[in-house]
Amino acid sequence: MGKMVLLTGGAGYIGSHTCLELLNAGFDVVVADNYSNSSPEALRRVRALTCRNFPVYEIDVSCRAALEEIFKKHEIGAVIHFAGLKAVGESMEKPLAYYRNNLDSTLSLLECMKAQGVNKLVFSSSATVYADSEVEKKTEDLPTGCINPYGWTKYMIEQILRDVAAVEPDWSVALLRYFNPVGAHESGCIGEDPSGIPNNLMPRVLQNARGLLPVLGVFGDDYPTHDGTCVRDYIHVVDLAKGHVAALEYLKKHRGCEAINLGTGVGYSVLDILNSFERANGVSLNYEIQGRRPGDAAACYADPGKAAALLGWKAEKSLDDMCRDAWRWQCYNPEGYASGIEAWYKAQDTESEEKDLEEK
Ligand code: UD1
């Protein structure tokens, strides 16, 4: 593109992994993040891993003036919009905060892009936009509809983007519907660092493996699935990140607005995840079957055909890779980014010393 790619929320879990893959693919990036649920340390580590520097702005994307400064300072060719609040439970307690934050930031970003003549956008959407239905394998044309404010913000932003693309014939927009991102970069240097008590399955598995969560609840074993526990499409975050690189390449040549699933196409149950985690890492988990969690669908996985056809992309990493890489990140950084990079170097040293001893 020659121009830079602006990543809003580029310090977050998916943003930081995408930042790394973009740099590795030769793109120039600029990051805007307010660190509301992320750490500048993630970006320092991306710099260390790629040996490349890039500008970072600590701003709130809903602040149009701050955003405009970035567009004036750098020649932006495309935007990937990751920034947003994303905790389902919290969104039900604070719906206004979710609508205000997620919609405001998107509107100011779009106004800014329009004013500056930037017309390529990748949006972080979610499989949560699919309406609950009997159809487990999700194709992009299935009906949409949500059950919590977080999901509705994704749904509404998709609609806003479709409306904009309909009247702006030069715009190219990809609505990437993520399934369940897990894992970490294989270096163990960047990964997911949830603030507060995690709600999603993999961060809770990690806490349980470390003894911080004494009992991991499996939410329901009476679903109509192969072992009675819920089935989801878990996707390695590095595969997901590469999907964004492929989407940017696609937007260079195509106009209009497309919703595209990013998933593996394979569903695994909660028990499949726990078994794979134990086997791949040689650790044991302490879990028990509990009641169903309200709002959970029995099974949901992607039809990844459209991503393959349009983007030439498909997920490559296995469930064992996801489990191993998540655990490595956790072991190297027991307190997440707060551990500091020294913890990571130390873990690397210990591992290579152990390997040396084994070889002797
Ligand atoms: C959740 C959100 C979804 C969001 C996605 C990514 C809900 C209802 N959905 O998806 O909107 O886009 O995260 O952040 O919250 N489970 C357990 N024990 C646990 C935690 C989870 O058994 O301690 C089970 C759940 O019942 C579910 C599966 O693990 O069947 C995955 O759960 P989770 O990681 O929260 O993802 P989703 O619910 O699929």
PDB file of N, CA, C and O in Angstrom, residues 26-100:
ATOM      1  N   GLY A  26       5.614  -6.738   6.162  1.00  0.00           N
ATOM      2  CA  GLY A  26       6.171  -5.565   5.481  1.00  0.00           C
ATOM      3  C   GLY A  26       5.311  -4.317   5.512  1.00  0.00           C
ATOM      4  O   GLY A  26       5.648  -3.315   4.885  1.00  0.00           O
ATOM      5  N   PHE A  27       4.186  -4.356   6.217  1.00  0.00           N
ATOM      6  CA  PHE A  27       3.355  -3.156   6.339  1.00  0.00           C
ATOM      7  C   PHE A  27       3.970  -2.192   7.348  1.00  0.00           C
ATOM      8  O   PHE A  27       4.661  -2.609   8.282  1.00  0.00           O
ATOM      9  N   ASP A  28       3.672  -0.909   7.173  1.00  0.00           N
ATOM     10  CA  ASP A  28       4.009   0.091   8.184  1.00  0.00           C
ATOM     11  C   ASP A  28       2.762   0.353   8.996  1.00  0.00           C
ATOM     12  O   ASP A  28       1.675   0.516   8.422  1.00  0.00           O
ATOM     13  N   VAL A  29       2.901   0.409  10.302  1.00  0.00           N
ATOM     14  CA  VAL A  29       1.711   0.565  11.147  1.00  0.00           C
ATOM     15  C   VAL A  29       1.851   1.763  12.086  1.00  0.00           C
ATOM     16  O   VAL A  29       2.950   2.205  12.408  1.00  0.00           O
ATOM     17  N   VAL A  30       0.684   2.250  12.505  1.00  0.00           N
ATOM     18  CA  VAL A  30       0.615   3.244  13.573  1.00  0.00           C
ATOM     19  C   VAL A  30      -0.524   2.793  14.493  1.00  0.00           C
ATOM     20  O   VAL A  30      -1.553   2.317  14.015  1.00  0.00           O
ATOM     21  N   VAL A  31      -0.258   2.878  15.793  1.00  0.00           N
ATOM     22  CA  VAL A  31      -1.224   2.344  16.764  1.00  0.00           C
ATOM     23  C   VAL A  31      -1.851   3.472  17.577  1.00  0.00           C
ATOM     24  O   VAL A  31      -1.153   4.394  18.019  1.00  0.00           O
ATOM     25  N   ALA A  32      -3.170   3.385  17.778  1.00  0.00           N
ATOM     26  CA  ALA A  32      -3.879   4.290  18.695  1.00  0.00           C
ATOM     27  C   ALA A  32      -4.579   3.431  19.742  1.00  0.00           C
ATOM     28  O   ALA A  32      -5.323   2.510  19.384  1.00  0.00           O
ATOM     29  N   ASP A  33      -4.300   3.690  21.015  1.00  0.00           N
ATOM     30  CA  ASP A  33      -4.888   2.863  22.080  1.00  0.00           C
ATOM     31  C   ASP A  33      -4.980   3.710  23.339  1.00  0.00           C
ATOM     32  O   ASP A  33      -4.092   4.528  23.605  1.00  0.00           O
ATOM     33  N   ASN A  34      -6.041   3.521  24.127  1.00  0.00           N
ATOM     34  CA  ASN A  34      -6.114   4.264  25.400  1.00  0.00           C
ATOM     35  C   ASN A  34      -5.738   3.373  26.589  1.00  0.00           C
ATOM     36  O   ASN A  34      -5.845   3.789  27.736  1.00  0.00           O
ATOM     37  N   TYR A  35      -5.290   2.157  26.304  1.00  0.00           N
ATOM     38  CA  TYR A  35      -4.851   1.200  27.336  1.00  0.00           C
ATOM     39  C   TYR A  35      -5.925   0.943  28.392  1.00  0.00           C
ATOM     40  O   TYR A  35      -5.604   0.660  29.541  1.00  0.00           O
ATOM     41  N   SER A  36      -7.194   1.029  27.992  1.00  0.00           N
ATOM     42  CA  SER A  36      -8.239   0.800  29.000  1.00  0.00           C
ATOM     43  C   SER A  36      -8.286  -0.671  29.387  1.00  0.00           C
ATOM     44  O   SER A  36      -8.697  -1.016  30.482  1.00  0.00           O
ATOM     45  N   ASN A  37      -7.885  -1.552  28.468  1.00  0.00           N
ATOM     46  CA  ASN A  37      -7.825  -2.975  28.802  1.00  0.00           C
ATOM     47  C   ASN A  37      -6.609  -3.593  28.110  1.00  0.00           C
ATOM     48  O   ASN A  37      -6.669  -4.684  27.554  1.00  0.00           O
ATOM     49  N   SER A  38      -5.495  -2.831  28.107  1.00  0.00           N
ATOM     50  CA  SER A  38      -4.291  -3.315  27.433  1.00  0.00           C
ATOM     51  C   SER A  38      -3.097  -2.589  28.032  1.00  0.00           C
ATOM     52  O   SER A  38      -3.264  -1.697  28.859  1.00  0.00           O
ATOM     53  N   SER A  39      -1.910  -2.997  27.581  1.00  0.00           N
ATOM     54  CA  SER A  39      -0.701  -2.445  28.189  1.00  0.00           C
ATOM     55  C   SER A  39       0.278  -1.993  27.110  1.00  0.00           C
ATOM     56  O   SER A  39       0.450  -2.691  26.096  1.00  0.00           O
ATOM     57  N   PRO A  40       0.958  -0.861  27.343  1.00  0.00           N
ATOM     58  CA  PRO A  40       1.978  -0.449  26.370  1.00  0.00           C
ATOM     59  C   PRO A  40       3.098  -1.478  26.247  1.00  0.00           C
ATOM     60  O   PRO A  40       3.798  -1.542  25.240  1.00  0.00           O
ATOM     61  N   GLU A  41       3.241  -2.307  27.281  1.00  0.00           N
ATOM     62  CA  GLU A  41       4.269  -3.353  27.265  1.00  0.00           C
ATOM     63  C   GLU A  41       4.062  -4.305  26.074  1.00  0.00           C
ATOM     64  O   GLU A  41       5.034  -4.805  25.494  1.00  0.00           O
ATOM     65  N   ALA A  42       2.809  -4.542  25.691  1.00  0.00           N
ATOM     66  CA  ALA A  42       2.544  -5.435  24.551  1.00  0.00           C
ATOM     67  C   ALA A  42       3.230  -4.894  23.300  1.00  0.00           C
ATOM     68  O   ALA A  42       3.823  -5.652  22.523  1.00  0.00           O
ATOM     69  N   LEU A  43       3.169  -3.580  23.119  1.00  0.00           N
ATOM     70  CA  LEU A  43       3.751  -2.979  21.913  1.00  0.00           C
ATOM     71  C   LEU A  43       5.273  -2.940  21.985  1.00  0.00           C
ATOM     72  O   LEU A  43       5.950  -3.108  20.975  1.00  0.00           O
ATOM     73  N   ARG A  44       5.801  -2.748  23.197  1.00  0.00           N
ATOM     74  CA  ARG A  44       7.268  -2.824  23.355  1.00  0.00           C
ATOM     75  C   ARG A  44       7.745  -4.198  22.916  1.00  0.00           C
ATOM     76  O   ARG A  44       8.784  -4.358  22.286  1.00  0.00           O
ATOM     77  N   ARG A  45       6.981  -5.205  23.272  1.00  0.00           N
ATOM     78  CA  ARG A  45       7.379  -6.574  22.930  1.00  0.00           C
ATOM     79  C   ARG A  45       7.229  -6.850  21.433  1.00  0.00           C
ATOM     80  O   ARG A  45       8.025  -7.584  20.855  1.00  0.00           O
ATOM     81  N   VAL A  46       6.209  -6.243  20.822  1.00  0.00           N
ATOM     82  CA  VAL A  46       6.073  -6.389  19.365  1.00  0.00           C
ATOM     83  C   VAL A  46       7.303  -5.769  18.692  1.00  0.00           C
ATOM     84  O   VAL A  46       7.871  -6.325  17.752  1.00  0.00           O
ATOM     85  N   ARG A  47       7.742  -4.639  19.222  1.00  0.00           N
ATOM     86  CA  ARG A  47       8.956  -4.009  18.672  1.00  0.00           C
ATOM     87  C   ARG A  47      10.158  -4.921  18.845  1.00  0.00           C
ATOM     88  O   ARG A  47      10.974  -5.087  17.934  1.00  0.00           O
ATOM     89  N   ALA A  48      10.271  -5.529  20.025  1.00  0.00           N
ATOM     90  CA  ALA A  48      11.416  -6.403  20.299  1.00  0.00           C
ATOM     91  C   ALA A  48      11.390  -7.617  19.366  1.00  0.00           C
ATOM     92  O   ALA A  48      12.435  -8.023  18.835  1.00  0.00           O
ATOM     93  N   LEU A  49      10.216  -8.179  19.141  1.00  0.00           N
ATOM     94  CA  LEU A  49      10.113  -9.389  18.316  1.00  0.00           C
ATOM     95  C   LEU A  49      10.388  -9.105  16.849  1.00  0.00           C
ATOM     96  O   LEU A  49      10.901  -9.955  16.123  1.00  0.00           O
ATOM     97  N   THR A  50      10.003  -7.908  16.379  1.00  0.00           N
ATOM     98  CA  THR A  50      10.129  -7.613  14.944  1.00  0.00           C
ATOM     99  C   THR A  50      11.369  -6.780  14.632  1.00  0.00           C
ATOM    100  O   THR A  50      11.693  -6.622  13.450  1.00  0.00           O
ATOM    101  N   CYS A  51      12.014  -6.243  15.697  1.00  0.00           N
ATOM    102  CA  CYS A  51      13.114  -5.300  15.495  1.00  0.00           C
ATOM    103  C   CYS A  51      12.662  -4.135  14.615  1.00  0.00           C
ATOM    104  O   CYS A  51      13.411  -3.647  13.770  1.00  0.00           O
ATOM    105  N   ARG A  52      11.416  -3.743  14.757  1.00  0.00           N
ATOM    106  CA  ARG A  52      10.916  -2.596  13.991  1.00  0.00           C
ATOM    107  C   ARG A  52      10.230  -1.624  14.931  1.00  0.00           C
ATOM    108  O   ARG A  52       9.568  -2.018  15.877  1.00  0.00           O
ATOM    109  N   ASN A  53      10.396  -0.356  14.620  1.00  0.00           N
ATOM    110  CA  ASN A  53       9.750   0.669  15.432  1.00  0.00           C
ATOM    111  C   ASN A  53       8.510   1.186  14.688  1.00  0.00           C
ATOM    112  O   ASN A  53       8.421   1.073  13.464  1.00  0.00           O
ATOM    113  N   PHE A  54       7.577   1.724  15.448  1.00  0.00           N
ATOM    114  CA  PHE A  54       6.373   2.294  14.830  1.00  0.00           C
ATOM    115  C   PHE A  54       5.758   3.266  15.821  1.00  0.00           C
ATOM    116  O   PHE A  54       5.946   3.141  17.036  1.00  0.00           O
ATOM    117  N   PRO A  55       5.032   4.274  15.308  1.00  0.00           N
ATOM    118  CA  PRO A  55       4.454   5.271  16.213  1.00  0.00           C
ATOM    119  C   PRO A  55       3.236   4.741  16.976  1.00  0.00           C
ATOM    120  O   PRO A  55       2.448   3.966  16.419  1.00  0.00           O
ATOM    121  N   VAL A  56       3.150   5.160  18.231  1.00  0.00           N
ATOM    122  CA  VAL A  56       2.036   4.748  19.088  1.00  0.00           C
ATOM    123  C   VAL A  56       1.459   6.002  19.737  1.00  0.00           C
ATOM    124  O   VAL A  56       2.210   6.848  20.228  1.00  0.00           O
ATOM    125  N   TYR A  57       0.138   6.128  19.731  1.00  0.00           N
ATOM    126  CA  TYR A  57      -0.529   7.286  20.347  1.00  0.00           C
ATOM    127  C   TYR A  57      -1.477   6.809  21.427  1.00  0.00           C
ATOM    128  O   TYR A  57      -2.334   5.956  21.164  1.00  0.00           O
ATOM    129  N   GLU A  58      -1.308   7.376  22.623  1.00  0.00           N
ATOM    130  CA  GLU A  58      -2.241   7.052  23.704  1.00  0.00           C
ATOM    131  C   GLU A  58      -3.409   8.027  23.608  1.00  0.00           C
ATOM    132  O   GLU A  58      -3.353   9.139  24.146  1.00  0.00           O
ATOM    133  N   ILE A  59      -4.431   7.616  22.905  1.00  0.00           N
ATOM    134  CA  ILE A  59      -5.618   8.478  22.736  1.00  0.00           C
ATOM    135  C   ILE A  59      -6.874   7.636  22.855  1.00  0.00           C
ATOM    136  O   ILE A  59      -6.836   6.417  22.737  1.00  0.00           O
ATOM    137  N   ASP A  60      -7.970   8.315  23.085  1.00  0.00           N
ATOM    138  CA  ASP A  60      -9.270   7.664  23.030  1.00  0.00           C
ATOM    139  C   ASP A  60      -9.791   7.872  21.612  1.00  0.00           C
ATOM    140  O   ASP A  60      -9.843   9.012  21.141  1.00  0.00           O
ATOM    141  N   VAL A  61     -10.154   6.795  20.959  1.00  0.00           N
ATOM    142  CA  VAL A  61     -10.552   6.913  19.550  1.00  0.00           C
ATOM    143  C   VAL A  61     -11.824   7.746  19.392  1.00  0.00           C
ATOM    144  O   VAL A  61     -12.089   8.307  18.336  1.00  0.00           O
ATOM    145  N   SER A  62     -12.618   7.850  20.474  1.00  0.00           N
ATOM    146  CA  SER A  62     -13.818   8.684  20.328  1.00  0.00           C
ATOM    147  C   SER A  62     -13.478  10.173  20.319  1.00  0.00           C
ATOM    148  O   SER A  62     -14.333  10.995  20.014  1.00  0.00           O
ATOM    149  N   CYS A  63     -12.248  10.510  20.646  1.00  0.00           N
ATOM    150  CA  CYS A  63     -11.833  11.914  20.595  1.00  0.00           C
ATOM    151  C   CYS A  63     -11.404  12.251  19.168  1.00  0.00           C
ATOM    152  O   CYS A  63     -10.295  11.937  18.736  1.00  0.00           O
ATOM    153  N   ARG A  64     -12.303  12.874  18.444  1.00  0.00           N
ATOM    154  CA  ARG A  64     -12.078  13.098  17.020  1.00  0.00           C
ATOM    155  C   ARG A  64     -10.846  13.970  16.755  1.00  0.00           C
ATOM    156  O   ARG A  64     -10.091  13.718  15.803  1.00  0.00           O
ATOM    157  N   ALA A  65     -10.640  14.973  17.615  1.00  0.00           N
ATOM    158  CA  ALA A  65      -9.501  15.881  17.393  1.00  0.00           C
ATOM    159  C   ALA A  65      -8.178  15.124  17.511  1.00  0.00           C
ATOM    160  O   ALA A  65      -7.261  15.307  16.694  1.00  0.00           O
ATOM    161  N   ALA A  66      -8.085  14.241  18.508  1.00  0.00           N
ATOM    162  CA  ALA A  66      -6.848  13.471  18.709  1.00  0.00           C
ATOM    163  C   ALA A  66      -6.613  12.531  17.532  1.00  0.00           C
ATOM    164  O   ALA A  66      -5.480  12.353  17.057  1.00  0.00           O
ATOM    165  N   LEU A  67      -7.706  11.962  17.041  1.00  0.00           N
ATOM    166  CA  LEU A  67      -7.614  11.045  15.904  1.00  0.00           C
ATOM    167  C   LEU A  67      -7.153  11.800  14.654  1.00  0.00           C
ATOM    168  O   LEU A  67      -6.302  11.334  13.894  1.00  0.00           O
ATOM    169  N   GLU A  68      -7.716  12.999  14.480  1.00  0.00           N
ATOM    170  CA  GLU A  68      -7.384  13.796  13.302  1.00  0.00           C
ATOM    171  C   GLU A  68      -5.892  14.124  13.249  1.00  0.00           C
ATOM    172  O   GLU A  68      -5.288  14.137  12.184  1.00  0.00           O
ATOM    173  N   GLU A  69      -5.319  14.388  14.442  1.00  0.00           N
ATOM    174  CA  GLU A  69      -3.877  14.657  14.518  1.00  0.00           C
ATOM    175  C   GLU A  69      -3.089  13.514  13.881  1.00  0.00           C
ATOM    176  O   GLU A  69      -2.126  13.733  13.153  1.00  0.00           O
ATOM    177  N   ILE A  70      -3.504  12.289  14.185  1.00  0.00           N
ATOM    178  CA  ILE A  70      -2.793  11.113  13.656  1.00  0.00           C
ATOM    179  C   ILE A  70      -2.918  11.058  12.136  1.00  0.00           C
ATOM    180  O   ILE A  70      -1.937  10.833  11.425  1.00  0.00           O
ATOM    181  N   PHE A  71      -4.123  11.316  11.650  1.00  0.00           N
ATOM    182  CA  PHE A  71      -4.323  11.294  10.199  1.00  0.00           C
ATOM    183  C   PHE A  71      -3.535  12.402   9.500  1.00  0.00           C
ATOM    184  O   PHE A  71      -3.139  12.256   8.352  1.00  0.00           O
ATOM    185  N   LYS A  72      -3.354  13.521  10.210  1.00  0.00           N
ATOM    186  CA  LYS A  72      -2.597  14.634   9.596  1.00  0.00           C
ATOM    187  C   LYS A  72      -1.105  14.344   9.598  1.00  0.00           C
ATOM    188  O   LYS A  72      -0.383  14.687   8.678  1.00  0.00           O
ATOM    189  N   LYS A  73      -0.664  13.693  10.648  1.00  0.00           N
ATOM    190  CA  LYS A  73       0.772  13.437  10.823  1.00  0.00           C
ATOM    191  C   LYS A  73       1.279  12.313   9.932  1.00  0.00           C
ATOM    192  O   LYS A  73       2.427  12.310   9.514  1.00  0.00           O
ATOM    193  N   HIS A  74       0.414  11.328   9.681  1.00  0.00           N
ATOM    194  CA  HIS A  74       0.845  10.151   8.928  1.00  0.00           C
ATOM    195  C   HIS A  74      -0.063   9.946   7.726  1.00  0.00           C
ATOM    196  O   HIS A  74      -1.243  10.259   7.781  1.00  0.00           O
ATOM    197  N   GLU A  75       0.522   9.364   6.691  1.00  0.00           N
ATOM    198  CA  GLU A  75      -0.300   9.053   5.530  1.00  0.00           C
ATOM    199  C   GLU A  75      -0.939   7.684   5.746  1.00  0.00           C
ATOM    200  O   GLU A  75      -0.278   6.650   5.609  1.00  0.00           O
ATOM    201  N   ILE A  76      -2.204   7.703   6.134  1.00  0.00           N
ATOM    202  CA  ILE A  76      -2.895   6.457   6.464  1.00  0.00           C
ATOM    203  C   ILE A  76      -3.606   5.926   5.215  1.00  0.00           C
ATOM    204  O   ILE A  76      -4.355   6.656   4.565  1.00  0.00           O
ATOM    205  N   GLY A  77      -3.371   4.654   4.909  1.00  0.00           N
ATOM    206  CA  GLY A  77      -4.023   4.058   3.735  1.00  0.00           C
ATOM    207  C   GLY A  77      -5.214   3.190   4.110  1.00  0.00           C
ATOM    208  O   GLY A  77      -6.121   2.987   3.299  1.00  0.00           O
ATOM    209  N   ALA A  78      -5.177   2.647   5.341  1.00  0.00           N
ATOM    210  CA  ALA A  78      -6.253   1.740   5.768  1.00  0.00           C
ATOM    211  C   ALA A  78      -6.292   1.712   7.286  1.00  0.00           C
ATOM    212  O   ALA A  78      -5.302   2.056   7.949  1.00  0.00           O
ATOM    213  N   VAL A  79      -7.441   1.314   7.807  1.00  0.00           N
ATOM    214  CA  VAL A  79      -7.611   1.260   9.262  1.00  0.00           C
ATOM    215  C   VAL A  79      -8.112  -0.128   9.651  1.00  0.00           C
ATOM    216  O   VAL A  79      -8.962  -0.700   8.955  1.00  0.00           O
ATOM    217  N   ILE A  80      -7.573  -0.659  10.752  1.00  0.00           N
ATOM    218  CA  ILE A  80      -8.185  -1.845  11.368  1.00  0.00           C
ATOM    219  C   ILE A  80      -8.704  -1.396  12.728  1.00  0.00           C
ATOM    220  O   ILE A  80      -7.937  -0.921  13.569  1.00  0.00           O
ATOM    221  N   HIS A  81     -10.002  -1.535  12.897  1.00  0.00           N
ATOM    222  CA  HIS A  81     -10.658  -0.975  14.086  1.00  0.00           C
ATOM    223  C   HIS A  81     -10.941  -2.075  15.118  1.00  0.00           C
ATOM    224  O   HIS A  81     -11.972  -2.727  15.093  1.00  0.00           O
ATOM    225  N   PHE A  82      -9.959  -2.248  16.035  1.00  0.00           N
ATOM    226  CA  PHE A  82     -10.106  -3.241  17.110  1.00  0.00           C
ATOM    227  C   PHE A  82     -10.708  -2.626  18.373  1.00  0.00           C
ATOM    228  O   PHE A  82     -11.255  -3.338  19.205  1.00  0.00           O
ATOM    229  N   ALA A  83     -10.497  -1.302  18.542  1.00  0.00           N
ATOM    230  CA  ALA A  83     -10.808  -0.676  19.833  1.00  0.00           C
ATOM    231  C   ALA A  83     -12.269  -0.893  20.202  1.00  0.00           C
ATOM    232  O   ALA A  83     -13.166  -0.709  19.379  1.00  0.00           O
ATOM    233  N   GLY A  84     -12.500  -1.282  21.441  1.00  0.00           N
ATOM    234  CA  GLY A  84     -13.873  -1.446  21.906  1.00  0.00           C
ATOM    235  C   GLY A  84     -13.919  -2.222  23.206  1.00  0.00           C
ATOM    236  O   GLY A  84     -13.002  -2.984  23.516  1.00  0.00           O
ATOM    237  N   LEU A  85     -14.998  -1.997  23.955  1.00  0.00           N
ATOM    238  CA  LEU A  85     -15.206  -2.781  25.178  1.00  0.00           C
ATOM    239  C   LEU A  85     -15.794  -4.124  24.771  1.00  0.00           C
ATOM    240  O   LEU A  85     -16.594  -4.195  23.843  1.00  0.00           O
ATOM    241  N   LYS A  86     -15.411  -5.195  25.496  1.00  0.00           N
ATOM    242  CA  LYS A  86     -15.766  -6.515  24.956  1.00  0.00           C
ATOM    243  C   LYS A  86     -16.224  -7.550  25.971  1.00  0.00           C
ATOM    244  O   LYS A  86     -16.318  -8.738  25.628  1.00  0.00           O
ATOM    245  N   ALA A  87     -16.510  -7.141  27.205  1.00  0.00           N
ATOM    246  CA  ALA A  87     -16.922  -8.143  28.195  1.00  0.00           C
ATOM    247  C   ALA A  87     -18.448  -8.244  28.228  1.00  0.00           C
ATOM    248  O   ALA A  87     -19.147  -7.265  28.530  1.00  0.00           O
ATOM    249  N   VAL A  88     -18.933  -9.427  27.889  1.00  0.00           N
ATOM    250  CA  VAL A  88     -20.377  -9.630  27.765  1.00  0.00           C
ATOM    251  C   VAL A  88     -21.112  -9.297  29.075  1.00  0.00           C
ATOM    252  O   VAL A  88     -22.086  -8.537  29.080  1.00  0.00           O
ATOM    253  N   GLY A  89     -20.632  -9.859  30.179  1.00  0.00           N
ATOM    254  CA  GLY A  89     -21.303  -9.669  31.473  1.00  0.00           C
ATOM    255  C   GLY A  89     -21.344  -8.192  31.865  1.00  0.00           C
ATOM    256  O   GLY A  89     -22.377  -7.661  32.272  1.00  0.00           O
ATOM    257  N   GLU A  90     -20.190  -7.539  31.692  1.00  0.00           N
ATOM    258  CA  GLU A  90     -20.097  -6.119  32.040  1.00  0.00           C
ATOM    259  C   GLU A  90     -21.063  -5.292  31.181  1.00  0.00           C
ATOM    260  O   GLU A  90     -21.662  -4.320  31.649  1.00  0.00           O
ATOM    261  N   SER A  91     -21.230  -5.713  29.924  1.00  0.00           N
ATOM    262  CA  SER A  91     -22.113  -4.951  29.024  1.00  0.00           C
ATOM    263  C   SER A  91     -23.568  -5.020  29.483  1.00  0.00           C
ATOM    264  O   SER A  91     -24.355  -4.120  29.210  1.00  0.00           O
ATOM    265  N   MET A  92     -23.910  -6.097  30.194  1.00  0.00           N
ATOM    266  CA  MET A  92     -25.294  -6.196  30.685  1.00  0.00           C
ATOM    267  C   MET A  92     -25.489  -5.333  31.929  1.00  0.00           C
ATOM    268  O   MET A  92     -26.583  -4.858  32.192  1.00  0.00           O
ATOM    269  N   GLU A  93     -24.394  -5.114  32.664  1.00  0.00           N
ATOM    270  CA  GLU A  93     -24.483  -4.235  33.843  1.00  0.00           C
ATOM    271  C   GLU A  93     -24.390  -2.764  33.467  1.00  0.00           C
ATOM    272  O   GLU A  93     -24.964  -1.911  34.139  1.00  0.00           O
ATOM    273  N   LYS A  94     -23.585  -2.487  32.403  1.00  0.00           N
ATOM    274  CA  LYS A  94     -23.364  -1.088  32.021  1.00  0.00           C
ATOM    275  C   LYS A  94     -23.663  -0.895  30.546  1.00  0.00           C
ATOM    276  O   LYS A  94     -22.763  -0.564  29.756  1.00  0.00           O
ATOM    277  N   PRO A  95     -24.924  -1.095  30.144  1.00  0.00           N
ATOM    278  CA  PRO A  95     -25.227  -1.002  28.709  1.00  0.00           C
ATOM    279  C   PRO A  95     -24.883   0.354  28.113  1.00  0.00           C
ATOM    280  O   PRO A  95     -24.329   0.434  27.014  1.00  0.00           O
ATOM    281  N   LEU A  96     -25.162   1.423  28.853  1.00  0.00           N
ATOM    282  CA  LEU A  96     -24.900   2.761  28.288  1.00  0.00           C
ATOM    283  C   LEU A  96     -23.433   2.957  27.996  1.00  0.00           C
ATOM    284  O   LEU A  96     -23.063   3.518  26.963  1.00  0.00           O
ATOM    285  N   ALA A  97     -22.595   2.504  28.923  1.00  0.00           N
ATOM    286  CA  ALA A  97     -21.146   2.662  28.722  1.00  0.00           C
ATOM    287  C   ALA A  97     -20.714   1.922  27.460  1.00  0.00           C
ATOM    288  O   ALA A  97     -19.874   2.410  26.696  1.00  0.00           O
ATOM    289  N   TYR A  98     -21.304   0.756  27.228  1.00  0.00           N
ATOM    290  CA  TYR A  98     -20.932  -0.019  26.041  1.00  0.00           C
ATOM    291  C   TYR A  98     -21.405   0.650  24.764  1.00  0.00           C
ATOM    292  O   TYR A  98     -20.649   0.783  23.804  1.00  0.00           O
ATOM    293  N   TYR A  99     -22.666   1.083  24.747  1.00  0.00           N
ATOM    294  CA  TYR A  99     -23.156   1.746  23.528  1.00  0.00           C
ATOM    295  C   TYR A  99     -22.382   3.041  23.292  1.00  0.00           C
ATOM    296  O   TYR A  99     -21.949   3.327  22.181  1.00  0.00           O
ATOM    297  N   ARG A 100     -22.196   3.833  24.340  1.00  0.00           N
ATOM    298  CA  ARG A 100     -21.480   5.104  24.195  1.00  0.00           C
ATOM    299  C   ARG A 100     -20.072   4.869  23.659  1.00  0.00           C
ATOM    300  O   ARG A 100     -19.659   5.468  22.672  1.00  0.00           O
TER     301      ARG A 100
END
